[in-house]
């Protein structure tokens, strides 16, 4: 392991405010010359623990010095506290802790990281719980700490972080009471203790980190030799004046100008040695983990005594302030009474006539009468309260008598118990063999009970600690999940932007390819190569990209997400549309879909209203669409619907074959060839669709069956998933929403709607109408199917179902509006085309290029 400078000197590690504190004496070196109060001095988490490890004959417990680095949330360990380089470290950021409850494993606990499990053992159970609680707190501080800021910015975050850590300590107290700091076993004071002895020196050496062991040994030998050469002995026994301040710290001298601090004796100058220190001696002395400051403890005690004296003075001043406030209140009341009397006297003297003075006197008399009445009422209340007090006193006396009876009974029972206990003792003291055997059994049972009590207490402590561990790990997991969710949202937005840029790039290539045509030169060949690379890019590099919101081949209703164009030249257009669909899917989830779902979830009762119309035009979420469509259909057919009607129609179809059954059978295989529910051989949708269409042919014999009804029924069946609901949805569309004669043999109403659409296009889009007329384009060849199946073959499923949401509520006007919107959306593209065949080819598929439902 490399020598990390930030890990070696433990005295340079800092702690965040709010860590666990105990009102104990701070070890030397933890405070800056006693200049800080004791309760703000950060404790250092360090001490000796036994670590289980090794292989073969040297496998066993090894004594190690552990110290915690807050900047990395790592627990480093070395063989002794004076070693310069740590042997290894344990990453606590993703670790969990466990403790053992059995008596033979007392003080043993485990630190489980994703890579390994480290078994540690403390001197006793108290030290083990202290380490576990401190490690939990350090892990939470690391996960909850804000990012590193400049020194000027840290001061502003201090109170907030301190408050969070105090709340965390209060939460931990609900599971396990805070464990006091074991004196002399943890912290900087533990470094002063001798290293715990082991049976064999070889057993305590780490062969896995033999190079680090050799470096530490050579470092200690060189340090001891140089210290002896200068006449100071071993490095760890140097006086505080002979140790250089670590990390650029100031000498431990109290500042006399500090407010609230009494000046102390001036520091004595450090004695100079006759031999100058070598340049290498200073860093070696600084590498010592725990420099000793002998006067720090005395200064800390002096500061503690001053704090106690100041606390007593604050209590005295608080009591005096309280008494002064009470005196001020009394004086205020006396002053207010005097002012009222003065105002009354002034008013009496200021009266000009006797009549006014008499009126003032009468007013005072009335006030006196009111006061007398209030006094009388208060006297009655006092008598009532006295009577109630008497009744309560009688109840108290009755309860006291009852308590006395219970005490007498208890005393009698105690006497019986004493007699039985005395008799049992006499029986046990008999010298015969059976009694001695019974006595032995009794003692063994007592010992077992004591052991069971100890085990039960140990398991109770283990349970409380594990509850706190589960609580903390859950909080950390939630915090990580929130961060992951934010990153996924950001990544999804970036992917959507990338898809938009790619689609614009491909659209630009397509326009350049169309503009280039058959021109001579290398430009068409270059464009062909670029288009080929763009079409093949997804199979190569896209496999390594992160798929946050993958777009499957089929949507929730079984339709192909991106249509498969038969024309070879339109593959580039299909790739552009695929990118647009993916971009819309990624962006719409947070910006559009989630607020819309929240509004639908808040809408419990479905009643006709302006709000419902607005929500239906925005689209119904998938989880609410079956319920909303059933309500919309019921509004349309409630006067036609009767219980058992659908089953009767099915029975009639089984008894007698309908003339339209053969045509229905032919159209079943042609229903939505891009939908997996109607193309899969094992799917049940074709059979259910057949039954729905046959039932409708019997329900409406005037129509029987017309091509296009299979698509209407299929859409209803995909959304409602219930045959009977899909049947009534088809009835609602044909018999109540669309005009009569719409699906008759002459299709009269359908042709009328095409004439209406022509008039609307001439009025709303005159340029487009003139352009189509110039090239002799008959739009009814394209739009007739739109109206007949309500865009079922034209729009992609996401937009199609939104059209149906509004269509089932508002009627046929929705179809006209969407038809005009589709032409307006693609008007410029159509005006750019100048060949009638090319226009017809574009009109066949251009509706499926619209990806954004808004």
PDB file of N, CA, C and O in Angstrom, residues 278-311:
ATOM      1  N   UNK A 278      19.396  18.009  12.682  1.00  0.00           N
ATOM      2  CA  UNK A 278      19.636  17.789  11.257  1.00  0.00           C
ATOM      3  C   UNK A 278      18.383  18.098  10.462  1.00  0.00           C
ATOM      4  O   UNK A 278      17.289  18.078  11.001  1.00  0.00           O
ATOM      5  N   UNK A 279      18.507  18.383   9.150  1.00  0.00           N
ATOM      6  CA  UNK A 279      17.296  18.675   8.346  1.00  0.00           C
ATOM      7  C   UNK A 279      16.333  17.509   8.299  1.00  0.00           C
ATOM      8  O   UNK A 279      15.162  17.698   8.115  1.00  0.00           O
ATOM      9  N   UNK A 280      16.805  16.279   8.450  1.00  0.00           N
ATOM     10  CA  UNK A 280      15.904  15.125   8.386  1.00  0.00           C
ATOM     11  C   UNK A 280      15.194  14.870   9.692  1.00  0.00           C
ATOM     12  O   UNK A 280      14.246  14.102   9.753  1.00  0.00           O
ATOM     13  N   UNK A 281      15.641  15.486  10.757  1.00  0.00           N
ATOM     14  CA  UNK A 281      15.035  15.197  12.054  1.00  0.00           C
ATOM     15  C   UNK A 281      13.657  15.797  12.180  1.00  0.00           C
ATOM     16  O   UNK A 281      12.772  15.223  12.787  1.00  0.00           O
ATOM     17  N   UNK A 282      13.434  16.974  11.603  1.00  0.00           N
ATOM     18  CA  UNK A 282      12.128  17.638  11.735  1.00  0.00           C
ATOM     19  C   UNK A 282      11.002  16.846  11.108  1.00  0.00           C
ATOM     20  O   UNK A 282       9.991  16.596  11.765  1.00  0.00           O
ATOM     21  N   UNK A 283      11.095  16.386   9.860  1.00  0.00           N
ATOM     22  CA  UNK A 283       9.984  15.584   9.335  1.00  0.00           C
ATOM     23  C   UNK A 283       9.770  14.283  10.079  1.00  0.00           C
ATOM     24  O   UNK A 283       8.674  13.808  10.201  1.00  0.00           O
ATOM     25  N   UNK A 284      10.866  13.689  10.592  1.00  0.00           N
ATOM     26  CA  UNK A 284      10.676  12.450  11.343  1.00  0.00           C
ATOM     27  C   UNK A 284       9.927  12.704  12.618  1.00  0.00           C
ATOM     28  O   UNK A 284       9.125  11.913  13.070  1.00  0.00           O
ATOM     29  N   UNK A 285      10.188  13.821  13.260  1.00  0.00           N
ATOM     30  CA  UNK A 285       9.440  14.133  14.468  1.00  0.00           C
ATOM     31  C   UNK A 285       7.990  14.466  14.141  1.00  0.00           C
ATOM     32  O   UNK A 285       7.085  14.153  14.892  1.00  0.00           O
ATOM     33  N   UNK A 286       7.801  15.082  13.008  1.00  0.00           N
ATOM     34  CA  UNK A 286       6.421  15.413  12.644  1.00  0.00           C
ATOM     35  C   UNK A 286       5.629  14.184  12.265  1.00  0.00           C
ATOM     36  O   UNK A 286       4.410  14.182  12.355  1.00  0.00           O
ATOM     37  N   UNK A 287       6.298  13.118  11.850  1.00  0.00           N
ATOM     38  CA  UNK A 287       5.561  11.918  11.460  1.00  0.00           C
ATOM     39  C   UNK A 287       4.995  11.173  12.639  1.00  0.00           C
ATOM     40  O   UNK A 287       4.216  10.266  12.482  1.00  0.00           O
ATOM     41  N   UNK A 288       5.435  11.533  13.851  1.00  0.00           N
ATOM     42  CA  UNK A 288       4.858  10.885  15.028  1.00  0.00           C
ATOM     43  C   UNK A 288       3.371  11.190  15.102  1.00  0.00           C
ATOM     44  O   UNK A 288       2.937  12.319  14.937  1.00  0.00           O
ATOM     45  N   UNK A 289       2.576  10.178  15.394  1.00  0.00           N
ATOM     46  CA  UNK A 289       1.114  10.339  15.341  1.00  0.00           C
ATOM     47  C   UNK A 289       0.581  11.169  16.494  1.00  0.00           C
ATOM     48  O   UNK A 289      -0.348  11.936  16.336  1.00  0.00           O
ATOM     49  N   UNK A 290       1.177  11.090  17.669  1.00  0.00           N
ATOM     50  CA  UNK A 290       0.627  11.745  18.858  1.00  0.00           C
ATOM     51  C   UNK A 290       1.726  12.520  19.593  1.00  0.00           C
ATOM     52  O   UNK A 290       2.372  11.988  20.507  1.00  0.00           O
ATOM     53  N   UNK A 291       2.005  13.773  19.246  1.00  0.00           N
ATOM     54  CA  UNK A 291       2.932  14.594  20.038  1.00  0.00           C
ATOM     55  C   UNK A 291       2.291  14.913  21.379  1.00  0.00           C
ATOM     56  O   UNK A 291       1.102  15.125  21.478  1.00  0.00           O
ATOM     57  N   UNK A 292       3.130  14.957  22.417  1.00  0.00           N
ATOM     58  CA  UNK A 292       2.628  15.182  23.777  1.00  0.00           C
ATOM     59  C   UNK A 292       2.755  16.654  24.138  1.00  0.00           C
ATOM     60  O   UNK A 292       3.775  17.287  23.874  1.00  0.00           O
ATOM     61  N   UNK A 293       1.721  17.196  24.772  1.00  0.00           N
ATOM     62  CA  UNK A 293       1.725  18.566  25.281  1.00  0.00           C
ATOM     63  C   UNK A 293       1.393  18.465  26.765  1.00  0.00           C
ATOM     64  O   UNK A 293       0.235  18.283  27.130  1.00  0.00           O
ATOM     65  N   UNK A 294       2.398  18.568  27.600  1.00  0.00           N
ATOM     66  CA  UNK A 294       2.202  18.288  29.030  1.00  0.00           C
ATOM     67  C   UNK A 294       1.369  19.342  29.723  1.00  0.00           C
ATOM     68  O   UNK A 294       0.680  19.048  30.702  1.00  0.00           O
ATOM     69  N   UNK A 295       1.420  20.583  29.227  1.00  0.00           N
ATOM     70  CA  UNK A 295       0.662  21.627  29.928  1.00  0.00           C
ATOM     71  C   UNK A 295      -0.769  21.716  29.402  1.00  0.00           C
ATOM     72  O   UNK A 295      -1.561  22.492  29.928  1.00  0.00           O
ATOM     73  N   UNK A 296      -1.147  20.949  28.391  1.00  0.00           N
ATOM     74  CA  UNK A 296      -2.521  21.026  27.854  1.00  0.00           C
ATOM     75  C   UNK A 296      -3.552  20.568  28.852  1.00  0.00           C
ATOM     76  O   UNK A 296      -4.643  21.132  28.953  1.00  0.00           O
ATOM     77  N   UNK A 297      -3.240  19.516  29.613  1.00  0.00           N
ATOM     78  CA  UNK A 297      -4.221  18.984  30.573  1.00  0.00           C
ATOM     79  C   UNK A 297      -4.499  19.989  31.672  1.00  0.00           C
ATOM     80  O   UNK A 297      -5.644  20.207  32.061  1.00  0.00           O
ATOM     81  N   UNK A 298      -3.431  20.640  32.187  1.00  0.00           N
ATOM     82  CA  UNK A 298      -3.640  21.630  33.254  1.00  0.00           C
ATOM     83  C   UNK A 298      -4.455  22.799  32.759  1.00  0.00           C
ATOM     84  O   UNK A 298      -5.358  23.298  33.440  1.00  0.00           O
ATOM     85  N   UNK A 299      -4.151  23.249  31.559  1.00  0.00           N
ATOM     86  CA  UNK A 299      -4.938  24.372  31.028  1.00  0.00           C
ATOM     87  C   UNK A 299      -6.385  23.973  30.808  1.00  0.00           C
ATOM     88  O   UNK A 299      -7.302  24.755  31.036  1.00  0.00           O
ATOM     89  N   UNK A 300      -6.612  22.733  30.360  1.00  0.00           N
ATOM     90  CA  UNK A 300      -7.989  22.277  30.164  1.00  0.00           C
ATOM     91  C   UNK A 300      -8.746  22.257  31.477  1.00  0.00           C
ATOM     92  O   UNK A 300      -9.905  22.656  31.560  1.00  0.00           O
ATOM     93  N   UNK A 301      -8.079  21.791  32.545  1.00  0.00           N
ATOM     94  CA  UNK A 301      -8.747  21.770  33.843  1.00  0.00           C
ATOM     95  C   UNK A 301      -9.048  23.179  34.326  1.00  0.00           C
ATOM     96  O   UNK A 301     -10.109  23.453  34.884  1.00  0.00           O
ATOM     97  N   UNK A 302      -8.097  24.114  34.126  1.00  0.00           N
ATOM     98  CA  UNK A 302      -8.359  25.502  34.541  1.00  0.00           C
ATOM     99  C   UNK A 302      -9.551  26.066  33.774  1.00  0.00           C
ATOM    100  O   UNK A 302     -10.418  26.727  34.348  1.00  0.00           O
ATOM    101  N   UNK A 303      -9.602  25.803  32.496  1.00  0.00           N
ATOM    102  CA  UNK A 303     -10.739  26.294  31.705  1.00  0.00           C
ATOM    103  C   UNK A 303     -12.041  25.667  32.180  1.00  0.00           C
ATOM    104  O   UNK A 303     -13.083  26.327  32.245  1.00  0.00           O
ATOM    105  N   UNK A 304     -11.993  24.399  32.566  1.00  0.00           N
ATOM    106  CA  UNK A 304     -13.216  23.733  33.035  1.00  0.00           C
ATOM    107  C   UNK A 304     -13.699  24.354  34.345  1.00  0.00           C
ATOM    108  O   UNK A 304     -14.897  24.545  34.551  1.00  0.00           O
ATOM    109  N   UNK A 305     -12.758  24.687  35.254  1.00  0.00           N
ATOM    110  CA  UNK A 305     -13.162  25.329  36.508  1.00  0.00           C
ATOM    111  C   UNK A 305     -13.785  26.697  36.243  1.00  0.00           C
ATOM    112  O   UNK A 305     -14.780  27.077  36.869  1.00  0.00           O
ATOM    113  N   UNK A 306     -13.198  27.436  35.304  1.00  0.00           N
ATOM    114  CA  UNK A 306     -13.781  28.754  34.986  1.00  0.00           C
ATOM    115  C   UNK A 306     -15.175  28.595  34.394  1.00  0.00           C
ATOM    116  O   UNK A 306     -16.072  29.381  34.672  1.00  0.00           O
ATOM    117  N   UNK A 307     -15.376  27.557  33.565  1.00  0.00           N
ATOM    118  CA  UNK A 307     -16.711  27.330  32.997  1.00  0.00           C
ATOM    119  C   UNK A 307     -17.724  27.034  34.087  1.00  0.00           C
ATOM    120  O   UNK A 307     -18.848  27.538  34.078  1.00  0.00           O
ATOM    121  N   UNK A 308     -17.347  26.213  35.100  1.00  0.00           N
ATOM    122  CA  UNK A 308     -18.276  25.904  36.195  1.00  0.00           C
ATOM    123  C   UNK A 308     -18.621  27.156  36.965  1.00  0.00           C
ATOM    124  O   UNK A 308     -19.782  27.413  37.333  1.00  0.00           O
ATOM    125  N   UNK A 309     -17.609  28.022  37.248  1.00  0.00           N
ATOM    126  CA  UNK A 309     -17.871  29.265  37.987  1.00  0.00           C
ATOM    127  C   UNK A 309     -18.802  30.183  37.198  1.00  0.00           C
ATOM    128  O   UNK A 309     -19.720  30.795  37.752  1.00  0.00           O
ATOM    129  N   UNK A 310     -18.569  30.266  35.881  1.00  0.00           N
ATOM    130  CA  UNK A 310     -19.432  31.125  35.066  1.00  0.00           C
ATOM    131  C   UNK A 310     -20.856  30.578  35.016  1.00  0.00           C
ATOM    132  O   UNK A 310     -21.828  31.344  35.005  1.00  0.00           O
ATOM    133  N   UNK A 311     -21.022  29.262  34.982  1.00  0.00           N
ATOM    134  CA  UNK A 311     -22.378  28.696  34.988  1.00  0.00           C
ATOM    135  C   UNK A 311     -23.113  29.031  36.279  1.00  0.00           C
ATOM    136  O   UNK A 311     -24.299  29.374  36.266  1.00  0.00           O
TER     137      UNK A 311
END
